[in-house]
Amino acid sequence: MAKSVCIVGAGPSGLVAAKTLLHDAPADSFKVTVFEAQSRIGGLWPTAKSDSDGLVHPFMVTNQSKHTVQFSDLAWHDSDPEFPRAWQVGQYLERYLAEYGGADVRLGHKVAKAELQDDGTWKVQTESISGSETELFDYLLVATGFFGKPTWPDYVPMEADVPIIHSSKYRDIKSLLGTSTRRGKILVVGGQMSGIETAATVATHLSSAIHSPGEKVIEEPEKYYVHHVTHRQSWVFPLFTSPKPAACAPPFLPCDLPSYNLANRPQPLTNSQGHISVDSARVLNSIYQSALGTNQSDFSAEAKIDGDLVDEQPFVAMSSYYMDFVRSGLIKISRGKMSSVSGNVVTLSPTNEQISDVAAIILATGFDPSPSLSLLPKPVLETISHSPSHPNLPAALAFHGTHHPSLPTLGFVGFYRSPYWGVMEMQARFVTRLWATPSPSPELKQALEDDDSIARTLALRADPRTSQFPMGDYAFLMQEFARALDIPIVPFGDTPPLANGKAMDILTPARYAYPAARSAKAQEEVEKSLRATHDTVVAGLSHGRFVAGAVFRSLLGEWRLERDLTSRLPSHPSGRFVGTARFELREGTPDGRPHSHGAKSALGLGLEYLYVEDGVFTARDSPGLSFRATRRYVWRYDEERDRLSVWFARTDDPARADYLFHEVEFLVPADEEAMAAADGTGAAADAKLVDSGRKRGWLAEASHLCVEDLYDVHYEFNFQAVNLREWKLAYSVKGPKKDYTINGVYRR
């Protein structure tokens, strides 16, 4: 007879638990009921663009790519972006439920409490618009997630003279400020991932408000800036990084793919998280500095990580634009913790620094996971050593957060900080195996005997050198679950070698597909997922994919510009221009766009730059001839097409794009072997190869015919790891009345 299982929560962890119990266990082993308090599935993840009432903005971009944010047996659509928006994650979960159904999913049903009976069963009380109901289940699986409720520190009033909200409720500048007429600093409090992501988002919205054409969304947006209060520095990684950061023309991939390259780690894997010794901290900090090509001092002294800081356990955050906004001054950093607010003045501890002229406060203070456990009775909470004062490690559970040996009918999936989808899937398989198998396999029995997860958790609570994500590192956890469950890892496939001569060996959930009860459809999805990741890696390493996006991201801010103009006609003087070029980030505008340039994209218009150039031109042969010169363009990046383009600005409204100047085509650098292969077999038919001499950066070209004048454009982009340090723009112009060349160099 099938055993009844109550799953609390229909987010990713609840849905994968339901699927695993029903589709991966022997047939008719379980009858599953899923209770979800919300009126939709998805948990944190909204399922529609219009769903803005939850804890996650529907257009928030994931900080891990779709190759990691997925389950093993449902591939993303090829047309989905590398980093999906939150609403797309919700729709992925809807597809997952439709593909692997069978559970009784009850939306709008909150589990108020669950009482453990003497025989090990669970009496579960739910509340809905229909009233209160009670049912009995053989097993209880907690999949409520780690985001119980937003953390609101005791010292912060719920209301003040300035607007105060939690970062989970931030949507846009206008709604943040409301009717307030104060100008000044938008204070973002909190230094870890949500703090940095929130500060960058607010800065993006401010920059867009300042530099977009048309009516301003707020009055005098130029009188605001972001003041970020953080108690410690973090390494800030863009969403695309390079597996070959020392290369002259580094290739780019979604950031998680180089991070989860198993070829870079000794086998078998050991846990790199938990307690971080000084030696380990130095190694990790060195790795991060090498990957970024900087200790971050070239962005700001407050962001620098050096000296004694390299002995401390590192913290990591993800943001494409945060560091360049810091360099530009739109984000300013203060070290410390907010201790009080009085009027529009905030005081920090321990320095007693006072920040005045605060216009609004956003608390990026994270979430309290304890409310997610409030349904459990006190004796059960005591058994799992529940500790509200340790929000990073609130419960001490066995085998990497799955169960407690004293509570054999209680399971957990996804209840740890920053859970990975692959680990959630493994946790679901582990709990299913425990409940479905009368006697454990030798591998599972050994894993349970060797497990020290409970003792480790309790020790880490008092450890001042606990890592940012103490549960354990992703690759290690996947390995340990696979060993216990006897799931082999499938080969990844050959890729072009990196600088160490090794091919990449990328970890994704599909590498550990569950062999039990796999349908033909599931196998097809596994193979599609593996193929998509492999194709992405090859495209990045061999064909220059993602370089256009990396260039676009790194242009933000101000550049020093020196340009030489050489004219071959006496009517046009030769000379030198010296000045600045600013790339001002803003929301994409529709001006000038045909449908082929993102006007009908499901992702919207994305972001673009208003390019503002200003300086002085001095004639070469007549130094007395000197005048101020300025020009504007609009630069755009089409994420779907992976294309960078430059547009003329309108003469009557220079903040608006007029028509396309040119699209930038990147030339893939190649060694002699690759050049020969391309010449002989057409192996690189989808990308141009150029012999870069091994010492040049990314080269690109474009052309534009303007009436009778032909513009022949050449670029060279020189990276230091993931950031542009210098780039060159040269073009020749030939026509009936024009014959000149321009060579410009842009430096920070």
XYZ file of C-alpha atoms in Angstrom, residues 111-722:
612
model
C 0.380 24.392 6.809
C -0.281 25.900 10.226
C 1.197 23.062 12.250
C 2.303 19.461 12.029
C 2.121 17.222 15.095
C 4.207 14.064 15.389
C 2.135 11.122 16.561
C 3.350 8.252 18.741
C 3.433 5.881 15.770
C 5.585 8.269 13.732
C 2.788 9.597 11.552
C 2.035 13.324 11.218
C -1.217 15.142 11.908
C -1.092 18.150 9.578
C -3.366 21.139 9.994
C -3.851 23.440 7.008
C -5.650 26.736 6.584
C -7.281 28.035 3.417
C -10.209 30.210 2.393
C -12.357 27.145 3.020
C -11.279 27.025 6.640
C -9.101 24.714 8.709
C -8.530 21.061 7.836
C -6.570 18.231 9.460
C -5.138 15.155 7.732
C -2.882 12.290 8.750
C 0.261 11.409 6.758
C 2.894 8.709 7.045
C 5.732 11.112 6.237
C 6.357 14.852 6.408
C 8.809 16.544 4.055
C 9.712 20.165 4.771
C 10.400 22.082 1.546
C 9.537 25.550 2.801
C 12.840 27.057 1.720
C 15.348 29.190 3.571
C 13.590 32.522 3.067
C 11.170 32.423 5.986
C 10.662 36.164 6.269
C 12.726 39.289 5.538
C 15.074 40.227 8.370
C 14.226 43.610 9.889
C 16.826 44.526 12.551
C 15.481 45.606 15.951
C 17.292 48.954 15.804
C 15.534 49.962 12.583
C 12.091 51.536 13.039
C 9.264 50.262 10.866
C 8.469 53.868 9.969
C 10.686 56.948 9.907
C 11.028 60.387 8.358
C 12.381 58.748 5.213
C 11.014 55.704 3.355
C 12.399 52.379 4.643
C 11.820 49.063 2.866
C 13.381 45.616 2.720
C 15.304 44.846 -0.472
C 12.834 42.078 -1.331
C 10.193 44.774 -1.830
C 12.262 47.122 -3.977
C 10.866 47.447 -7.495
C 11.763 50.915 -8.824
C 12.915 54.385 -7.771
C 9.549 56.055 -8.086
C 7.721 53.648 -5.784
C 10.634 53.709 -3.323
C 10.561 57.484 -2.906
C 6.779 57.757 -3.036
C 5.679 61.287 -2.199
C 8.931 62.174 -0.455
C 10.561 65.356 -1.758
C 13.932 64.778 -0.105
C 16.987 64.583 -2.348
C 20.267 62.929 -1.459
C 21.485 59.451 -0.655
C 19.603 56.220 -1.170
C 21.101 54.096 1.569
C 21.499 50.374 0.919
C 22.332 48.507 4.127
C 23.918 45.063 3.868
C 27.170 43.839 2.414
C 26.591 40.372 1.086
C 25.025 39.220 -2.161
C 21.656 40.942 -1.823
C 23.271 44.214 -0.726
C 25.557 44.402 -3.726
C 22.847 43.293 -6.155
C 20.396 45.829 -4.708
C 22.903 48.700 -4.777
C 23.695 47.956 -8.423
C 20.000 47.722 -9.331
C 19.194 51.064 -7.694
C 22.213 52.660 -9.375
C 21.042 51.312 -12.738
C 17.592 52.792 -12.175
C 19.075 56.144 -11.144
C 21.417 56.217 -14.133
C 18.495 55.450 -16.408
C 16.355 58.149 -14.810
C 19.121 60.698 -15.370
C 20.079 59.791 -18.929
C 16.883 58.546 -20.583
C 15.048 60.806 -23.026
C 11.565 62.118 -22.387
C 9.820 62.803 -19.109
C 11.775 61.973 -15.963
C 10.370 59.216 -13.740
C 11.384 61.259 -10.671
C 12.213 64.917 -10.233
C 15.884 65.888 -10.344
C 17.271 62.342 -10.486
C 20.798 63.744 -10.768
C 20.562 64.863 -7.119
C 20.530 61.258 -5.862
C 23.202 58.604 -5.511
C 23.529 55.240 -3.786
C 25.372 55.004 -0.464
C 26.153 51.382 0.295
C 26.810 50.433 3.925
C 28.632 47.120 4.284
C 30.587 45.629 7.153
C 33.151 43.870 4.961
C 34.502 43.696 1.427
C 33.355 41.116 -1.084
C 34.785 39.917 -4.348
C 32.302 41.054 -6.974
C 32.102 38.865 -10.064
C 30.288 39.728 -13.290
C 27.856 37.183 -14.685
C 30.288 36.198 -17.433
C 33.878 35.358 -16.493
C 36.816 33.828 -18.301
C 38.262 30.324 -17.915
C 41.503 31.811 -19.353
C 41.813 35.145 -17.509
C 45.494 35.621 -18.406
C 44.858 35.388 -22.159
C 45.345 38.471 -24.331
C 41.900 37.854 -25.799
C 40.168 35.969 -22.972
C 37.144 33.836 -23.865
C 34.025 34.241 -21.748
C 31.480 31.822 -20.320
C 28.626 32.054 -17.821
C 30.365 32.516 -14.466
C 29.271 29.214 -12.957
C 30.777 27.086 -15.728
C 34.442 27.946 -14.999
C 33.635 27.783 -11.273
C 32.342 24.220 -11.536
C 35.104 22.913 -13.784
C 35.974 19.621 -12.089
C 39.214 19.399 -14.067
C 40.632 22.151 -11.845
C 40.166 20.214 -8.605
C 41.975 17.151 -7.238
C 39.837 14.033 -7.114
C 38.114 12.866 -5.007
C 36.763 16.237 -3.987
C 37.116 17.543 -0.458
C 34.816 20.113 1.095
C 36.127 23.633 0.438
C 33.491 25.260 2.664
C 32.759 25.276 6.381
C 35.805 26.198 8.444
C 38.238 28.322 6.418
C 41.801 28.278 7.736
C 44.179 31.164 7.102
C 46.045 29.118 4.495
C 42.803 28.214 2.743
C 41.677 31.835 2.827
C 44.906 32.958 1.181
C 44.508 30.379 -1.563
C 40.869 31.272 -2.217
C 41.512 35.012 -2.196
C 44.389 34.525 -4.605
C 42.177 32.500 -6.949
C 39.498 35.193 -6.913
C 42.013 37.965 -7.543
C 43.452 36.053 -10.494
C 39.993 35.417 -11.921
C 39.113 39.115 -11.697
C 42.564 40.411 -12.610
C 42.494 42.901 -9.743
C 42.291 43.290 -5.969
C 39.523 45.803 -6.780
C 41.626 48.829 -5.819
C 41.344 50.201 -9.351
C 37.619 50.637 -8.703
C 37.765 52.072 -5.193
C 39.995 52.005 -2.128
C 36.953 50.907 -0.106
C 36.514 47.856 -2.353
C 40.156 46.773 -2.175
C 41.001 43.369 -0.732
C 44.640 43.129 0.346
C 46.840 43.031 3.441
C 45.213 41.322 6.405
C 41.998 40.874 4.458
C 43.516 38.071 2.385
C 43.834 36.051 5.601
C 40.089 36.240 6.182
C 37.530 33.911 4.669
C 36.396 35.417 1.355
C 32.907 36.581 0.548
C 31.623 36.607 -3.018
C 28.830 38.519 -4.744
C 27.561 38.680 -8.315
C 26.859 41.866 -10.239
C 27.638 43.014 -13.743
C 27.677 46.738 -13.003
C 28.307 47.294 -9.279
C 32.062 47.843 -9.442
C 31.930 50.271 -12.357
C 29.176 52.238 -10.642
C 31.481 52.436 -7.617
C 34.280 53.726 -9.840
C 31.935 56.290 -11.414
C 30.809 57.608 -8.021
C 27.129 56.725 -8.409
C 27.696 54.169 -5.636
C 29.732 55.201 -2.603
C 30.809 52.699 0.060
C 31.026 53.063 3.832
C 32.318 50.336 6.129
C 30.348 49.537 9.238
C 26.868 48.600 10.376
C 23.825 50.786 10.641
C 23.104 51.382 14.330
C 20.392 54.061 14.331
C 18.358 56.451 12.215
C 17.176 59.881 13.312
C 15.335 62.033 10.820
C 17.375 61.803 7.639
C 20.629 60.958 9.433
C 21.944 57.416 9.838
C 24.698 56.509 12.303
C 27.092 53.644 11.727
C 28.918 51.490 14.248
C 31.603 51.058 15.403
C 32.952 54.262 13.774
C 30.009 56.521 14.727
C 30.125 57.877 11.187
C 27.012 59.886 10.411
C 25.464 59.812 6.958
C 23.239 62.831 6.418
C 20.791 63.804 3.666
C 19.395 60.283 3.432
C 16.448 60.185 1.049
C 15.487 56.516 1.521
C 16.760 53.330 3.158
C 16.766 49.823 1.685
C 17.546 46.986 4.085
C 19.433 44.239 2.260
C 19.675 42.338 5.522
C 18.717 38.925 4.234
C 16.083 36.536 5.494
C 15.283 34.711 8.707
C 14.822 30.989 7.987
C 13.267 30.124 11.358
C 9.652 30.949 10.363
C 9.961 28.192 7.763
C 10.207 25.744 10.663
C 7.410 27.237 12.768
C 5.028 24.453 11.736
C 7.086 21.889 13.662
C 6.339 21.143 17.340
C 8.775 22.231 20.026
C 10.117 18.712 20.827
C 10.978 18.214 17.139
C 12.699 21.619 16.986
C 14.726 20.672 20.052
C 15.713 17.370 18.463
C 17.078 19.099 15.355
C 18.849 21.680 17.590
C 16.923 24.580 16.108
C 18.647 27.893 16.877
C 17.042 31.159 15.689
C 20.216 33.000 16.695
C 22.184 31.157 14.010
C 20.355 32.114 10.793
C 23.025 30.568 8.545
C 22.814 27.220 10.385
C 19.393 27.129 12.046
C 19.033 23.324 12.200
C 21.488 20.478 12.703
C 20.480 17.785 10.224
C 22.136 14.579 9.104
C 23.670 13.826 5.725
C 23.892 17.316 4.326
C 20.588 18.669 5.501
C 18.215 15.813 4.684
C 16.958 14.235 7.921
C 17.570 13.482 11.572
C 18.166 9.862 12.655
C 15.816 10.294 15.639
C 12.969 11.362 13.348
C 12.758 8.722 10.609
C 9.484 10.016 9.120
C 10.663 13.628 8.759
C 12.690 14.822 5.775
C 14.088 18.082 4.443
C 14.883 19.283 0.935
C 16.438 22.650 0.106
C 16.686 23.889 3.679
C 20.112 25.482 3.639
C 21.616 28.785 2.655
C 21.929 29.311 -1.090
C 20.645 25.889 -2.150
C 21.666 24.590 -5.556
C 19.057 22.926 -7.718
C 21.298 19.922 -8.277
C 21.738 19.492 -4.530
C 17.989 19.854 -3.947
C 17.429 17.081 -6.461
C 20.033 14.904 -4.736
C 18.485 15.576 -1.335
C 15.092 14.510 -2.704
C 16.630 11.291 -4.054
C 18.330 10.622 -0.724
C 15.148 11.057 1.332
C 13.202 8.963 -1.162
C 15.780 6.181 -0.917
C 15.636 6.256 2.893
C 11.856 5.993 2.925
C 11.423 3.553 0.031
C 14.128 1.003 0.864
C 13.606 -1.367 3.826
C 17.337 -1.989 4.129
C 19.975 0.428 2.819
C 22.464 -0.526 0.129
C 26.099 -0.984 1.208
C 26.928 2.452 -0.240
C 24.085 4.149 1.602
C 24.810 2.313 4.831
C 28.461 3.381 4.707
C 27.510 6.981 3.940
C 25.212 7.089 6.964
C 27.878 5.586 9.219
C 30.532 8.071 8.064
C 28.291 11.135 8.192
C 29.224 13.872 10.664
C 26.883 16.599 9.388
C 25.156 17.214 12.743
C 28.357 17.568 14.745
C 29.889 19.690 11.992
C 26.923 22.067 11.973
C 27.010 22.519 15.737
C 30.750 23.203 15.664
C 30.459 25.763 12.873
C 27.930 27.781 14.847
C 30.705 28.871 17.195
C 33.443 29.111 14.558
C 34.522 32.687 13.737
C 36.059 31.444 10.490
C 32.899 29.899 9.058
C 32.583 30.342 5.310
C 29.965 32.423 3.544
C 28.051 29.264 2.569
C 28.759 26.800 5.383
C 26.626 23.879 4.169
C 29.330 22.747 1.759
C 30.484 23.447 -1.745
C 28.264 22.422 -4.648
C 30.601 19.995 -6.394
C 31.538 18.229 -3.162
C 27.906 17.825 -2.121
C 26.972 16.390 -5.509
C 29.830 13.904 -5.262
C 28.851 12.785 -1.751
C 25.204 12.253 -2.630
C 26.183 10.391 -5.800
C 28.437 8.059 -3.801
C 25.732 7.308 -1.254
C 23.143 6.681 -3.954
C 25.542 4.905 -6.342
C 24.843 7.326 -9.196
C 27.675 7.489 -11.736
C 28.709 10.764 -13.303
C 28.407 10.765 -17.089
C 31.241 12.142 -19.261
C 31.019 15.763 -20.315
C 32.657 15.504 -23.719
C 35.775 17.040 -25.195
C 36.316 20.791 -25.190
C 39.202 22.965 -26.395
C 41.946 22.859 -23.751
C 42.620 25.659 -21.314
C 46.017 27.123 -20.473
C 46.815 24.078 -18.312
C 46.319 21.799 -21.315
C 43.185 20.195 -19.852
C 39.699 20.126 -21.318
C 36.889 21.537 -19.216
C 34.807 19.110 -17.180
C 31.730 21.131 -16.221
C 29.435 19.953 -13.450
C 25.715 20.272 -14.103
C 22.733 18.398 -12.606
C 22.366 16.392 -15.829
C 25.799 14.835 -15.237
C 24.191 12.933 -12.342
C 20.916 11.879 -13.960
C 19.061 9.304 -11.872
C 19.127 5.942 -13.679
C 16.126 4.494 -11.857
C 12.760 4.520 -13.657
C 13.988 6.979 -16.298
C 11.509 7.373 -19.142
C 12.451 7.921 -22.777
C 11.287 11.519 -22.441
C 13.431 12.058 -19.355
C 16.455 10.565 -21.105
C 15.862 12.885 -24.056
C 15.793 15.886 -21.709
C 19.012 14.780 -19.998
C 20.800 14.484 -23.323
C 19.440 17.830 -24.497
C 20.661 19.501 -21.322
C 24.136 17.980 -21.586
C 24.369 18.954 -25.236
C 23.291 22.546 -24.516
C 25.974 23.011 -21.873
C 28.673 21.426 -24.026
C 27.714 23.564 -27.026
C 27.792 26.675 -24.845
C 31.309 25.900 -23.632
C 32.618 25.223 -27.144
C 30.970 28.387 -28.480
C 32.588 30.447 -25.748
C 36.039 28.887 -26.027
C 36.271 28.621 -29.817
C 33.867 31.042 -31.443
C 33.943 34.224 -29.383
C 30.435 33.906 -28.011
C 29.715 36.227 -25.047
C 32.639 38.562 -25.842
C 30.282 41.239 -27.136
C 28.382 41.121 -23.846
C 31.595 41.257 -21.815
C 32.722 44.335 -23.747
C 29.352 46.015 -23.337
C 29.282 45.381 -19.587
C 32.796 46.723 -19.071
C 32.289 50.002 -20.964
C 30.290 51.643 -18.175
C 31.654 54.900 -16.816
C 34.210 57.452 -17.950
C 37.230 56.934 -20.197
C 40.139 59.222 -21.094
C 40.168 59.578 -24.856
C 43.021 60.581 -27.144
C 42.319 60.573 -30.869
C 44.472 61.454 -33.889
C 42.834 62.518 -37.130
C 44.828 62.379 -40.348
C 43.193 64.034 -43.335
C 44.308 63.653 -46.926
C 42.268 66.610 -48.108
C 43.316 70.228 -47.482
C 39.720 71.187 -46.727
C 39.747 69.035 -43.582
C 42.523 69.736 -41.055
C 44.487 66.953 -39.363
C 44.810 67.187 -35.609
C 44.406 65.682 -32.183
C 41.396 65.366 -29.911
C 41.835 65.018 -26.147
C 38.902 64.608 -23.811
C 36.596 62.104 -22.163
C 34.018 59.578 -23.249
C 31.248 58.554 -20.877
C 29.051 55.494 -21.197
C 25.860 56.218 -19.250
C 23.784 53.099 -18.568
C 20.027 53.265 -19.045
C 16.983 51.148 -19.857
C 16.715 50.278 -23.529
C 14.780 52.712 -25.688
C 12.730 51.831 -28.787
C 14.092 54.657 -30.947
C 15.287 53.523 -34.340
C 14.926 49.818 -33.684
C 13.598 47.449 -36.321
C 12.284 44.107 -35.056
C 15.639 42.509 -35.865
C 17.249 44.558 -33.079
C 15.228 43.423 -30.102
C 12.064 45.477 -30.583
C 9.935 42.322 -30.097
C 12.188 40.418 -27.690
C 10.611 38.479 -24.832
C 13.363 39.958 -22.662
C 12.301 43.518 -23.426
C 14.735 46.122 -24.704
C 17.449 45.344 -22.170
C 20.015 48.003 -21.326
C 21.916 50.462 -23.484
C 24.453 53.267 -23.135
C 24.199 56.893 -24.016
C 27.735 57.650 -25.238
C 28.801 61.232 -24.488
C 32.125 62.471 -25.846
C 33.540 65.849 -24.919
C 36.948 67.434 -25.387
C 39.144 69.778 -27.387
C 40.378 69.357 -30.957
C 43.654 71.038 -31.915
C 44.773 71.275 -35.532
C 48.186 69.724 -36.221
C 49.502 72.385 -38.585
C 47.731 75.320 -36.933
C 47.974 74.945 -33.148
C 46.068 78.168 -32.764
C 43.066 76.443 -34.300
C 41.513 74.763 -31.302
C 37.886 74.234 -30.438
C 35.590 72.197 -28.194
C 34.066 69.158 -29.839
C 31.332 66.815 -28.627
C 29.358 63.949 -30.056
C 26.861 61.354 -28.932
C 25.953 57.825 -29.902
C 23.804 55.056 -28.455
C 25.490 51.687 -27.839
C 23.316 48.592 -27.556
C 23.789 44.930 -26.789
C 21.286 42.413 -28.139
C 21.414 39.505 -25.703
C 19.475 37.112 -27.916
C 21.756 37.695 -30.924
C 24.927 38.300 -28.864
C 25.516 41.459 -30.899
C 26.997 44.840 -30.038
C 25.811 47.785 -32.132
C 26.403 51.546 -32.364
C 23.657 53.994 -33.349
C 23.750 57.604 -34.414
C 22.043 60.044 -32.049
C 19.393 62.390 -33.338
C 20.545 65.942 -34.001
C 17.314 67.457 -32.660
C 17.283 65.270 -29.518
C 20.783 63.863 -28.853
C 19.558 61.599 -26.041
C 17.650 59.512 -28.601
C 18.946 57.014 -31.127
C 18.348 57.864 -34.769
C 19.518 55.025 -37.008
C 22.103 52.234 -37.026
C 25.741 53.228 -37.536
C 27.194 49.718 -37.471
C 27.168 46.315 -35.812
C 30.433 45.130 -34.303
C 31.703 41.798 -35.595
C 34.320 40.142 -33.419
C 37.217 38.265 -34.980
C 38.155 35.066 -33.190
C 41.889 34.836 -32.428
C 43.458 31.540 -33.438
C 46.803 29.807 -33.307
C 48.340 28.208 -36.374
C 46.608 24.869 -35.785
C 43.167 26.461 -35.605
C 43.877 28.648 -38.629
C 44.917 25.610 -40.644
C 41.832 23.678 -39.555
C 39.572 26.557 -40.518
C 41.276 26.967 -43.895
C 41.248 23.273 -44.652
C 37.938 22.053 -43.300
C 35.799 25.070 -42.494
C 35.700 23.990 -38.869
C 35.045 27.554 -37.750
C 32.588 28.487 -40.434
C 30.336 30.349 -37.993
C 33.052 32.756 -36.827
C 35.858 34.675 -38.436
C 39.346 33.632 -37.381
C 42.239 36.057 -37.296
C 45.882 35.453 -36.518
C 46.214 37.878 -33.638
C 49.930 37.366 -33.175
C 49.095 36.084 -29.693
C 49.714 39.532 -28.189
C 46.624 41.499 -29.098
C 43.231 41.744 -27.512
C 39.874 41.051 -29.080
C 39.720 42.496 -32.586
C 36.483 43.542 -34.234
C 35.392 45.269 -37.391
C 32.407 46.996 -38.955
C 31.490 49.115 -41.935
C 28.874 51.699 -42.787
C 27.909 53.397 -46.015
C 26.589 56.876 -45.313
C 25.224 58.141 -48.632
C 28.483 58.207 -50.629
C 30.901 57.943 -47.702
C 32.202 54.528 -46.633
C 33.222 54.110 -42.998
C 35.624 51.205 -42.408
C 35.774 50.583 -38.651
C 38.298 48.593 -36.593
C 38.303 47.897 -32.858
C 40.748 46.354 -30.426
C 39.534 45.544 -26.917
C 42.237 44.788 -24.354
C 41.070 43.002 -21.219
C 42.732 42.428 -17.898
C 40.945 39.193 -17.020
C 37.254 40.159 -17.046
